[in-house]
Amino acid sequence: MQPRTVWERMMRIDRRILYLILAVNIIGTLMVRVAIEPDIPPAVKSFYDTIEALQPGDMVMVSSTWSAGTLAENQPQFEAVLKHLMRKRLRFTIISFAPPARDISHRLARRIAEENGYVEGKDWAHFGYMPDIIIAIKGMSEDVAQTIRQDVRRVPIAELEVMQGIKSLKDYKLVVDVTPSDTLVSWISYRPPNLKILYCPTSVIAAEAYTFLDSGQILGIITGAKGAYEYERLLGIVGLGTRFINAIQFSHVLIIFFILLGNFAMFMQRRASAS
Amino acid sequence: MSYQHAEDNWFAAILIGFIALSVLVNIWRARQGKQLYIRRIPGLDAIDEAIGRSTELGRPVTMIPGLTGFGVEAVQALTIFKYITKQIARFATPMRLLTANATVYAVAQEAIADAYNEAERPDLYDPDSVRFLSSEQFAFASGVAGLIQRERVAANFMFGIFFAESLIFAETGNIVGAVQIAGTVSFTQVPFFVAACDYTIIGDEFYATSAYISREPVLLGSMVGQDLAKISFASMIVGGSLISTFLGTNHPIVQLLGKPQGWQPFVEWLSQALGR
Amino acid sequence: MDWLIEFLPSSVERINVWIGVICTFAIYSILYRENPFYRFFEHMYIGLAAGYALGPYLVDALYRYWWEPIRTEGVWWLVFVVPFGMYLYFIYNERYGWISRIVIGALIGAYSGLAFQMFSSRYLPQLHSALTKPLWFPPNATGEIYLSNIFNNWIFLIILISVMTYFTFSFEHRGAVKRTAILGRWFLMIGLGAMFGNTVMARMALLIGRVYYLLDSWLMIRVGGG
Amino acid sequence: MLFDTTQLLVALLWIAGAFALAIALIPLLGTLPPRGRFALISVVTFIVGLFFAAEFFLPVGEDNKNILTDPFQKMQGSLQVITALSLGLGTYGLVRLHLRNTVQRRPQWGYSVVLLTAFIVMAFFSIWNTMAEKGLFGLKRTPLLENAFTLLFDYTLIQLDATMFSLIAFYIFSAAYRAFRIRSIEASILMFTAMLMMIGIVPLGKYFSDWMGLPTTLTDEMRTNPFMWENILYNLRLPQIADWILKTLNAPVQRAIEFGVGIGALAMAIRLWLSLERGIT
């Protein structure tokens, strides 16, 4: 089975060559900086506006369930959102539904809090890890202190200054769900009726969420690292999204080019074998 | 915009009751021996065509029942594989069924042996044709890819629940020029199958296929009941849209249809309307 | 020169980074071909993942939802949960294997019971939203409604109904219904195409994140964007 | 006093009693005929399901709670305990398999040793870490624990995890080139949409649109008059097309899928609840 024509040889190209092309493309485009201002999609704009509309001191829950596997997508979102919350001087608490997610989000939040003069326990808190999302949401809808008991540093919830005047999820204004999995459905299904939801999914599950955006079950979407870049531009900061965006868009160009090339080769090959 | 309890809008309870009833009544009818109708979906024709192609070529056929453990989808995938095996047994085309789960493996062995018996060719059954490769996602994927390439399979059937390994299967099958039919309820993987396979059975169609093949009363009845539910959804959407257009988007009937706290305004409106 | 000294694994921190990098390259070596190096790290990965899960998932859940409520709240009936939950382990026993199905039955029952609230909360607001899309300027317009909104509402309705038609099975698709269903399948492809485009972006971003780690933490090159 | 399990001794006695009862029941269960077994499983499934269903359906009082709302937390917690036990089951299966490989010196048994070693070391530190967090048995976080856990978790497990996930990018690229062919109308629609999305959602899409000289802003006049030439051009911008696809074409498709999946899931829940599903149990 020796390939005969150049087209056939092209179609049977060794996959390792393709891998190499992709790797080189990504390393190259990561190093170069081409600044293109984005068009802010309405879903990101309404995300921003929802947070902007809150009053200083309002309470926000950040649900953070991502860890190393999807770090590249979720970390830029998480950082951008936290920076926005702190800029607005909002109070917030973080909760994770996976143990690695707790460690990673606590570490990051502590760093960003220090940079912005936020004090853990006073301005924000990390509730640690809850194994079951349904128990957590249904329980917190009645009583946060009873459900969570202690924050990640083992301080009882009732003693946290940040929790003053907050009894249950009903006293929260907003949930921001930063996630690579289907936690959104649990928030949608089991939250108290008036709690608003903002959504930071990985891009894989972003398209599915547009039906919830249309129905008003969620109010905004930041789509992966690309969305984080758009959000960073809205906030006027430079973060991981800004660093990644160039490599993301040129990898798209590369893939589109190769899909077209593959189809062209097949077309030519068919014509050659027909004649 | 969420429901804590059914009391938030009793319409939810009514709708759930209606769906439950239509499913249960149809299961009961099917069990009573009533012949319920399910249309023959185009995917089945595609399966038959693929079987035809592979028998012409005489090369093996591979079947993959997804990556998950033993569950509803795996059972239904095996139902379809049993059907395929019965067809190819008549032409003595060899087959390989590759699993990633020990329980699925055990059940598959039984099912395939059954299929050869039912086709009256028990002599053709080779226990080694059903294999357990690995329970690790990518180890399984590379095992399948290797086998597809080595044996240059003529047709490749993938039914069940799939994850990111789906594109490795589809790509490899494509390279050896196999006819590929996929059927999955994992919507995130459907794009890969559509782009690389000859035909893709999507979502509910997968359940319909196995119900059609197995004629299992519970599946048939449930399928018909679900259809009733879908038709009622569609008619509520069309009717509701018309009411929204002519009477306004916050008309009590519109509020009743799904809005939490929509029950009270509807009851008030209804009692007023009846009182008048 | 300074860079080289910093680069080499001379501190605990750097040794850790180097170990991480070795792990990364070991996994990537599969891209060239299957090899013992990859296999070693693959098995290590499975072992580590299984071992890690025991702490936060097993011990934590037993403590939080079993031991703690028994001891601090005095919920005495919880004591039965673990002994009876252990019936699960009969699954490997031939004679008593069926006993494990009792426990699995309880889990399945819970899944079914929870499905009702999920159904109501997740799907009914979507139903409500689908039927509050006016097909012409409605009598009680709140906010501004433009012709383009009406146009999009029509498209929304047509796509929704045609895709739903495609997913019906209990009657023959003939004539107009058949055409609607075929249209539905094509619209479905548009939705799947949108998912596909986003999936590609997600996968690329993850790879970019990894390359970024290698450049930033290992080679200590400050990358793009300032 | 008898039910006061906050006393350590009482709690331990209760647990011992519960274990004794569970063990004593086994021979009794063994005498059940197959029909009885099926009935028992069905009844347990039904009752547990009924609890959760009733919590949702029963009317609520002023405080938005009904009689089952408070026990709900404990019931759900019990399920969580059982799920955790089933995790132990999976681990047991994995360890058993590789122990057997090692003991019987099967081919490639060296890798099984690697796996078991990694498992034991990690399990030790992971359990220690969890217990230290809760302050159980007076365990503390020592420097040894901190360092070992950082190495094993942050610099090994997490790195392996992230790398495994990122491998898929290579596979997608290779599959895109070698398998994604215009073979049917469907595949063409899908791939055309995908390519439009890929370029429309990134800043390059805006860049191309600007370069082609398409209008960059939407004015009020354009909004009220959709047939204005500028408005038509504005809507041809790649980002606008991508957003329109996501919102107007993709959203109803996703919703139709949601309805199908939701109705199917509800039907399946009912079948499982009433033990009608065949071939599973």
mmCIF file with all atom_site columns, N, CA and C in Angstrom, chain D residues 156-206:
data_model
loop_
_atom_site.group_PDB
_atom_site.id
_atom_site.type_symbol
_atom_site.label_atom_id
_atom_site.label_alt_id
_atom_site.label_comp_id
_atom_site.label_asym_id
_atom_site.label_entity_id
_atom_site.label_seq_id
_atom_site.pdbx_PDB_ins_code
_atom_site.Cartn_x
_atom_site.Cartn_y
_atom_site.Cartn_z
_atom_site.occupancy
_atom_site.B_iso_or_equiv
_atom_site.pdbx_formal_charge
_atom_site.auth_seq_id
_atom_site.auth_comp_id
_atom_site.auth_asym_id
_atom_site.auth_atom_id
_atom_site.pdbx_PDB_model_num
ATOM 1   N N  . THR D 1 156 ? 3.183   16.686 41.226 1.00 0.00 ? 156 THR D N  1
ATOM 2   C CA . THR D 1 156 ? 3.118   15.434 40.479 1.00 0.00 ? 156 THR D CA 1
ATOM 3   C C  . THR D 1 156 ? 1.704   15.166 39.977 1.00 0.00 ? 156 THR D C  1
ATOM 4   N N  . LEU D 1 157 ? 0.784   14.950 40.907 1.00 0.00 ? 157 LEU D N  1
ATOM 5   C CA . LEU D 1 157 ? -0.581  14.590 40.487 1.00 0.00 ? 157 LEU D CA 1
ATOM 6   C C  . LEU D 1 157 ? -1.212  15.685 39.621 1.00 0.00 ? 157 LEU D C  1
ATOM 7   N N  . ILE D 1 158 ? -1.106  16.931 40.094 1.00 0.00 ? 158 ILE D N  1
ATOM 8   C CA . ILE D 1 158 ? -1.728  18.032 39.347 1.00 0.00 ? 158 ILE D CA 1
ATOM 9   C C  . ILE D 1 158 ? -1.087  18.193 37.977 1.00 0.00 ? 158 ILE D C  1
ATOM 10  N N  . GLN D 1 159 ? 0.231   18.035 37.918 1.00 0.00 ? 159 GLN D N  1
ATOM 11  C CA . GLN D 1 159 ? 0.913   18.179 36.627 1.00 0.00 ? 159 GLN D CA 1
ATOM 12  C C  . GLN D 1 159 ? 0.482   17.077 35.657 1.00 0.00 ? 159 GLN D C  1
ATOM 13  N N  . LEU D 1 160 ? 0.408   15.856 36.188 1.00 0.00 ? 160 LEU D N  1
ATOM 14  C CA . LEU D 1 160 ? -0.017  14.741 35.335 1.00 0.00 ? 160 LEU D CA 1
ATOM 15  C C  . LEU D 1 160 ? -1.441  14.953 34.843 1.00 0.00 ? 160 LEU D C  1
ATOM 16  N N  . ASP D 1 161 ? -2.272  15.431 35.751 1.00 0.00 ? 161 ASP D N  1
ATOM 17  C CA . ASP D 1 161 ? -3.676  15.672 35.438 1.00 0.00 ? 161 ASP D CA 1
ATOM 18  C C  . ASP D 1 161 ? -3.801  16.696 34.309 1.00 0.00 ? 161 ASP D C  1
ATOM 19  N N  . ALA D 1 162 ? -3.143  17.833 34.491 1.00 0.00 ? 162 ALA D N  1
ATOM 20  C CA . ALA D 1 162 ? -3.240  18.907 33.502 1.00 0.00 ? 162 ALA D CA 1
ATOM 21  C C  . ALA D 1 162 ? -2.681  18.446 32.157 1.00 0.00 ? 162 ALA D C  1
ATOM 22  N N  . THR D 1 163 ? -1.598  17.668 32.192 1.00 0.00 ? 163 THR D N  1
ATOM 23  C CA . THR D 1 163 ? -0.996  17.218 30.940 1.00 0.00 ? 163 THR D CA 1
ATOM 24  C C  . THR D 1 163 ? -1.912  16.247 30.210 1.00 0.00 ? 163 THR D C  1
ATOM 25  N N  . MET D 1 164 ? -2.505  15.320 30.971 1.00 0.00 ? 164 MET D N  1
ATOM 26  C CA . MET D 1 164 ? -3.435  14.362 30.367 1.00 0.00 ? 164 MET D CA 1
ATOM 27  C C  . MET D 1 164 ? -4.554  15.097 29.629 1.00 0.00 ? 164 MET D C  1
ATOM 28  N N  . PHE D 1 165 ? -5.121  16.129 30.299 1.00 0.00 ? 165 PHE D N  1
ATOM 29  C CA . PHE D 1 165 ? -6.204  16.893 29.682 1.00 0.00 ? 165 PHE D CA 1
ATOM 30  C C  . PHE D 1 165 ? -5.739  17.579 28.407 1.00 0.00 ? 165 PHE D C  1
ATOM 31  N N  . SER D 1 166 ? -4.503  18.084 28.433 1.00 0.00 ? 166 SER D N  1
ATOM 32  C CA . SER D 1 166 ? -4.054  18.894 27.301 1.00 0.00 ? 166 SER D CA 1
ATOM 33  C C  . SER D 1 166 ? -3.675  18.033 26.092 1.00 0.00 ? 166 SER D C  1
ATOM 34  N N  . LEU D 1 167 ? -3.489  16.725 26.316 1.00 0.00 ? 167 LEU D N  1
ATOM 35  C CA . LEU D 1 167 ? -3.174  15.830 25.188 1.00 0.00 ? 167 LEU D CA 1
ATOM 36  C C  . LEU D 1 167 ? -4.248  15.908 24.100 1.00 0.00 ? 167 LEU D C  1
ATOM 37  N N  . ILE D 1 168 ? -5.494  16.107 24.554 1.00 0.00 ? 168 ILE D N  1
ATOM 38  C CA . ILE D 1 168 ? -6.618  16.061 23.617 1.00 0.00 ? 168 ILE D CA 1
ATOM 39  C C  . ILE D 1 168 ? -6.458  17.099 22.511 1.00 0.00 ? 168 ILE D C  1
ATOM 40  N N  . ALA D 1 169 ? -5.815  18.224 22.827 1.00 0.00 ? 169 ALA D N  1
ATOM 41  C CA . ALA D 1 169 ? -5.622  19.263 21.805 1.00 0.00 ? 169 ALA D CA 1
ATOM 42  C C  . ALA D 1 169 ? -4.903  18.685 20.587 1.00 0.00 ? 169 ALA D C  1
ATOM 43  N N  . PHE D 1 170 ? -3.867  17.867 20.839 1.00 0.00 ? 170 PHE D N  1
ATOM 44  C CA . PHE D 1 170 ? -3.132  17.266 19.724 1.00 0.00 ? 170 PHE D CA 1
ATOM 45  C C  . PHE D 1 170 ? -4.041  16.338 18.925 1.00 0.00 ? 170 PHE D C  1
ATOM 46  N N  . TYR D 1 171 ? -4.818  15.535 19.658 1.00 0.00 ? 171 TYR D N  1
ATOM 47  C CA . TYR D 1 171 ? -5.699  14.598 18.972 1.00 0.00 ? 171 TYR D CA 1
ATOM 48  C C  . TYR D 1 171 ? -6.730  15.339 18.125 1.00 0.00 ? 171 TYR D C  1
ATOM 49  N N  . ILE D 1 172 ? -7.274  16.432 18.672 1.00 0.00 ? 172 ILE D N  1
ATOM 50  C CA . ILE D 1 172 ? -8.272  17.194 17.914 1.00 0.00 ? 172 ILE D CA 1
ATOM 51  C C  . ILE D 1 172 ? -7.653  17.715 16.634 1.00 0.00 ? 172 ILE D C  1
ATOM 52  N N  . PHE D 1 173 ? -6.442  18.231 16.737 1.00 0.00 ? 173 PHE D N  1
ATOM 53  C CA . PHE D 1 173 ? -5.796  18.813 15.567 1.00 0.00 ? 173 PHE D CA 1
ATOM 54  C C  . PHE D 1 173 ? -5.596  17.755 14.488 1.00 0.00 ? 173 PHE D C  1
ATOM 55  N N  . SER D 1 174 ? -5.083  16.604 14.912 1.00 0.00 ? 174 SER D N  1
ATOM 56  C CA . SER D 1 174 ? -4.845  15.536 13.945 1.00 0.00 ? 174 SER D CA 1
ATOM 57  C C  . SER D 1 174 ? -6.161  15.027 13.360 1.00 0.00 ? 174 SER D C  1
ATOM 58  N N  . ALA D 1 175 ? -7.192  14.901 14.212 1.00 0.00 ? 175 ALA D N  1
ATOM 59  C CA . ALA D 1 175 ? -8.489  14.431 13.714 1.00 0.00 ? 175 ALA D CA 1
ATOM 60  C C  . ALA D 1 175 ? -9.093  15.442 12.756 1.00 0.00 ? 175 ALA D C  1
ATOM 61  N N  . ALA D 1 176 ? -8.918  16.737 13.080 1.00 0.00 ? 176 ALA D N  1
ATOM 62  C CA . ALA D 1 176 ? -9.490  17.777 12.229 1.00 0.00 ? 176 ALA D CA 1
ATOM 63  C C  . ALA D 1 176 ? -8.906  17.682 10.826 1.00 0.00 ? 176 ALA D C  1
ATOM 64  N N  . TYR D 1 177 ? -7.606  17.412 10.768 1.00 0.00 ? 177 TYR D N  1
ATOM 65  C CA . TYR D 1 177 ? -6.963  17.348 9.455  1.00 0.00 ? 177 TYR D CA 1
ATOM 66  C C  . TYR D 1 177 ? -7.324  16.070 8.706  1.00 0.00 ? 177 TYR D C  1
ATOM 67  N N  . ARG D 1 178 ? -7.360  14.959 9.418  1.00 0.00 ? 178 ARG D N  1
ATOM 68  C CA . ARG D 1 178 ? -7.440  13.684 8.709  1.00 0.00 ? 178 ARG D CA 1
ATOM 69  C C  . ARG D 1 178 ? -8.843  13.106 8.611  1.00 0.00 ? 178 ARG D C  1
ATOM 70  N N  . ALA D 1 179 ? -9.740  13.532 9.487  1.00 0.00 ? 179 ALA D N  1
ATOM 71  C CA . ALA D 1 179 ? -11.060 12.887 9.468  1.00 0.00 ? 179 ALA D CA 1
ATOM 72  C C  . ALA D 1 179 ? -12.205 13.814 9.101  1.00 0.00 ? 179 ALA D C  1
ATOM 73  N N  . PHE D 1 180 ? -12.018 15.114 9.279  1.00 0.00 ? 180 PHE D N  1
ATOM 74  C CA . PHE D 1 180 ? -13.162 16.008 9.079  1.00 0.00 ? 180 PHE D CA 1
ATOM 75  C C  . PHE D 1 180 ? -13.300 16.356 7.609  1.00 0.00 ? 180 PHE D C  1
ATOM 76  N N  . ARG D 1 181 ? -14.136 15.575 6.946  1.00 0.00 ? 181 ARG D N  1
ATOM 77  C CA . ARG D 1 181 ? -14.309 15.752 5.504  1.00 0.00 ? 181 ARG D CA 1
ATOM 78  C C  . ARG D 1 181 ? -15.728 16.191 5.198  1.00 0.00 ? 181 ARG D C  1
ATOM 79  N N  . ILE D 1 182 ? -15.850 16.964 4.142  1.00 0.00 ? 182 ILE D N  1
ATOM 80  C CA . ILE D 1 182 ? -17.180 17.347 3.676  1.00 0.00 ? 182 ILE D CA 1
ATOM 81  C C  . ILE D 1 182 ? -17.780 16.109 3.021  1.00 0.00 ? 182 ILE D C  1
ATOM 82  N N  . ARG D 1 183 ? -18.519 15.312 3.806  1.00 0.00 ? 183 ARG D N  1
ATOM 83  C CA . ARG D 1 183 ? -19.009 14.056 3.247  1.00 0.00 ? 183 ARG D CA 1
ATOM 84  C C  . ARG D 1 183 ? -20.519 14.093 3.050  1.00 0.00 ? 183 ARG D C  1
ATOM 85  N N  . SER D 1 184 ? -21.197 15.050 3.686  1.00 0.00 ? 184 SER D N  1
ATOM 86  C CA . SER D 1 184 ? -22.650 15.116 3.557  1.00 0.00 ? 184 SER D CA 1
ATOM 87  C C  . SER D 1 184 ? -23.093 16.542 3.837  1.00 0.00 ? 184 SER D C  1
ATOM 88  N N  . ILE D 1 185 ? -24.361 16.819 3.568  1.00 0.00 ? 185 ILE D N  1
ATOM 89  C CA . ILE D 1 185 ? -24.882 18.158 3.862  1.00 0.00 ? 185 ILE D CA 1
ATOM 90  C C  . ILE D 1 185 ? -24.705 18.457 5.342  1.00 0.00 ? 185 ILE D C  1
ATOM 91  N N  . GLU D 1 186 ? -25.033 17.450 6.168  1.00 0.00 ? 186 GLU D N  1
ATOM 92  C CA . GLU D 1 186 ? -24.963 17.650 7.615  1.00 0.00 ? 186 GLU D CA 1
ATOM 93  C C  . GLU D 1 186 ? -23.567 18.016 8.067  1.00 0.00 ? 186 GLU D C  1
ATOM 94  N N  . ALA D 1 187 ? -22.590 17.197 7.641  1.00 0.00 ? 187 ALA D N  1
ATOM 95  C CA . ALA D 1 187 ? -21.220 17.459 8.056  1.00 0.00 ? 187 ALA D CA 1
ATOM 96  C C  . ALA D 1 187 ? -20.774 18.831 7.559  1.00 0.00 ? 187 ALA D C  1
ATOM 97  N N  . SER D 1 188 ? -21.251 19.223 6.367  1.00 0.00 ? 188 SER D N  1
ATOM 98  C CA . SER D 1 188 ? -20.854 20.522 5.830  1.00 0.00 ? 188 SER D CA 1
ATOM 99  C C  . SER D 1 188 ? -21.429 21.655 6.670  1.00 0.00 ? 188 SER D C  1
ATOM 100 N N  . ILE D 1 189 ? -22.707 21.534 7.039  1.00 0.00 ? 189 ILE D N  1
ATOM 101 C CA . ILE D 1 189 ? -23.313 22.579 7.870  1.00 0.00 ? 189 ILE D CA 1
ATOM 102 C C  . ILE D 1 189 ? -22.539 22.694 9.181  1.00 0.00 ? 189 ILE D C  1
ATOM 103 N N  . LEU D 1 190 ? -22.271 21.534 9.766  1.00 0.00 ? 190 LEU D N  1
ATOM 104 C CA . LEU D 1 190 ? -21.598 21.518 11.061 1.00 0.00 ? 190 LEU D CA 1
ATOM 105 C C  . LEU D 1 190 ? -20.225 22.178 10.970 1.00 0.00 ? 190 LEU D C  1
ATOM 106 N N  . MET D 1 191 ? -19.472 21.800 9.950  1.00 0.00 ? 191 MET D N  1
ATOM 107 C CA . MET D 1 191 ? -18.102 22.303 9.885  1.00 0.00 ? 191 MET D CA 1
ATOM 108 C C  . MET D 1 191 ? -18.058 23.767 9.491  1.00 0.00 ? 191 MET D C  1
ATOM 109 N N  . PHE D 1 192 ? -18.992 24.169 8.627  1.00 0.00 ? 192 PHE D N  1
ATOM 110 C CA . PHE D 1 192 ? -19.030 25.574 8.253  1.00 0.00 ? 192 PHE D CA 1
ATOM 111 C C  . PHE D 1 192 ? -19.353 26.433 9.488  1.00 0.00 ? 192 PHE D C  1
ATOM 112 N N  . THR D 1 193 ? -20.355 25.994 10.257 1.00 0.00 ? 193 THR D N  1
ATOM 113 C CA . THR D 1 193 ? -20.698 26.730 11.487 1.00 0.00 ? 193 THR D CA 1
ATOM 114 C C  . THR D 1 193 ? -19.506 26.774 12.434 1.00 0.00 ? 193 THR D C  1
ATOM 115 N N  . ALA D 1 194 ? -18.857 25.625 12.590 1.00 0.00 ? 194 ALA D N  1
ATOM 116 C CA . ALA D 1 194 ? -17.744 25.552 13.527 1.00 0.00 ? 194 ALA D CA 1
ATOM 117 C C  . ALA D 1 194 ? -16.637 26.520 13.128 1.00 0.00 ? 194 ALA D C  1
ATOM 118 N N  . MET D 1 195 ? -16.321 26.575 11.832 1.00 0.00 ? 195 MET D N  1
ATOM 119 C CA . MET D 1 195 ? -15.236 27.454 11.388 1.00 0.00 ? 195 MET D CA 1
ATOM 120 C C  . MET D 1 195 ? -15.614 28.917 11.575 1.00 0.00 ? 195 MET D C  1
ATOM 121 N N  . LEU D 1 196 ? -16.883 29.223 11.273 1.00 0.00 ? 196 LEU D N  1
ATOM 122 C CA . LEU D 1 196 ? -17.368 30.588 11.475 1.00 0.00 ? 196 LEU D CA 1
ATOM 123 C C  . LEU D 1 196 ? -17.253 30.975 12.951 1.00 0.00 ? 196 LEU D C  1
ATOM 124 N N  . MET D 1 197 ? -17.613 30.046 13.839 1.00 0.00 ? 197 MET D N  1
ATOM 125 C CA . MET D 1 197 ? -17.517 30.300 15.275 1.00 0.00 ? 197 MET D CA 1
ATOM 126 C C  . MET D 1 197 ? -16.078 30.521 15.684 1.00 0.00 ? 197 MET D C  1
ATOM 127 N N  . MET D 1 198 ? -15.214 29.634 15.201 1.00 0.00 ? 198 MET D N  1
ATOM 128 C CA . MET D 1 198 ? -13.823 29.673 15.652 1.00 0.00 ? 198 MET D CA 1
ATOM 129 C C  . MET D 1 198 ? -13.185 31.023 15.346 1.00 0.00 ? 198 MET D C  1
ATOM 130 N N  . ILE D 1 199 ? -13.562 31.596 14.205 1.00 0.00 ? 199 ILE D N  1
ATOM 131 C CA . ILE D 1 199 ? -12.946 32.868 13.858 1.00 0.00 ? 199 ILE D CA 1
ATOM 132 C C  . ILE D 1 199 ? -13.768 34.024 14.420 1.00 0.00 ? 199 ILE D C  1
ATOM 133 N N  . GLY D 1 200 ? -15.080 33.831 14.538 1.00 0.00 ? 200 GLY D N  1
ATOM 134 C CA . GLY D 1 200 ? -15.946 34.924 14.985 1.00 0.00 ? 200 GLY D CA 1
ATOM 135 C C  . GLY D 1 200 ? -15.818 35.248 16.459 1.00 0.00 ? 200 GLY D C  1
ATOM 136 N N  . ILE D 1 201 ? -15.494 34.251 17.284 1.00 0.00 ? 201 ILE D N  1
ATOM 137 C CA . ILE D 1 201 ? -15.489 34.512 18.720 1.00 0.00 ? 201 ILE D CA 1
ATOM 138 C C  . ILE D 1 201 ? -14.144 35.034 19.214 1.00 0.00 ? 201 ILE D C  1
ATOM 139 N N  . VAL D 1 202 ? -13.111 35.011 18.396 1.00 0.00 ? 202 VAL D N  1
ATOM 140 C CA . VAL D 1 202 ? -11.823 35.539 18.864 1.00 0.00 ? 202 VAL D CA 1
ATOM 141 C C  . VAL D 1 202 ? -11.611 36.945 18.285 1.00 0.00 ? 202 VAL D C  1
ATOM 142 N N  . PRO D 1 203 ? -10.735 37.716 18.891 1.00 0.00 ? 203 PRO D N  1
ATOM 143 C CA . PRO D 1 203 ? -10.531 39.103 18.428 1.00 0.00 ? 203 PRO D CA 1
ATOM 144 C C  . PRO D 1 203 ? -10.178 39.213 16.941 1.00 0.00 ? 203 PRO D C  1
ATOM 145 N N  . LEU D 1 204 ? -9.571  38.178 16.373 1.00 0.00 ? 204 LEU D N  1
ATOM 146 C CA . LEU D 1 204 ? -9.239  38.232 14.946 1.00 0.00 ? 204 LEU D CA 1
ATOM 147 C C  . LEU D 1 204 ? -10.480 38.470 14.100 1.00 0.00 ? 204 LEU D C  1
ATOM 148 N N  . GLY D 1 205 ? -11.624 37.958 14.555 1.00 0.00 ? 205 GLY D N  1
ATOM 149 C CA . GLY D 1 205 ? -12.873 38.148 13.833 1.00 0.00 ? 205 GLY D CA 1
ATOM 150 C C  . GLY D 1 205 ? -13.205 39.627 13.729 1.00 0.00 ? 205 GLY D C  1
ATOM 151 N N  . LYS D 1 206 ? -13.029 40.310 14.833 1.00 0.00 ? 206 LYS D N  1
ATOM 152 C CA . LYS D 1 206 ? -13.266 41.760 14.831 1.00 0.00 ? 206 LYS D CA 1
ATOM 153 C C  . LYS D 1 206 ? -12.260 42.455 13.918 1.00 0.00 ? 206 LYS D C  1
#
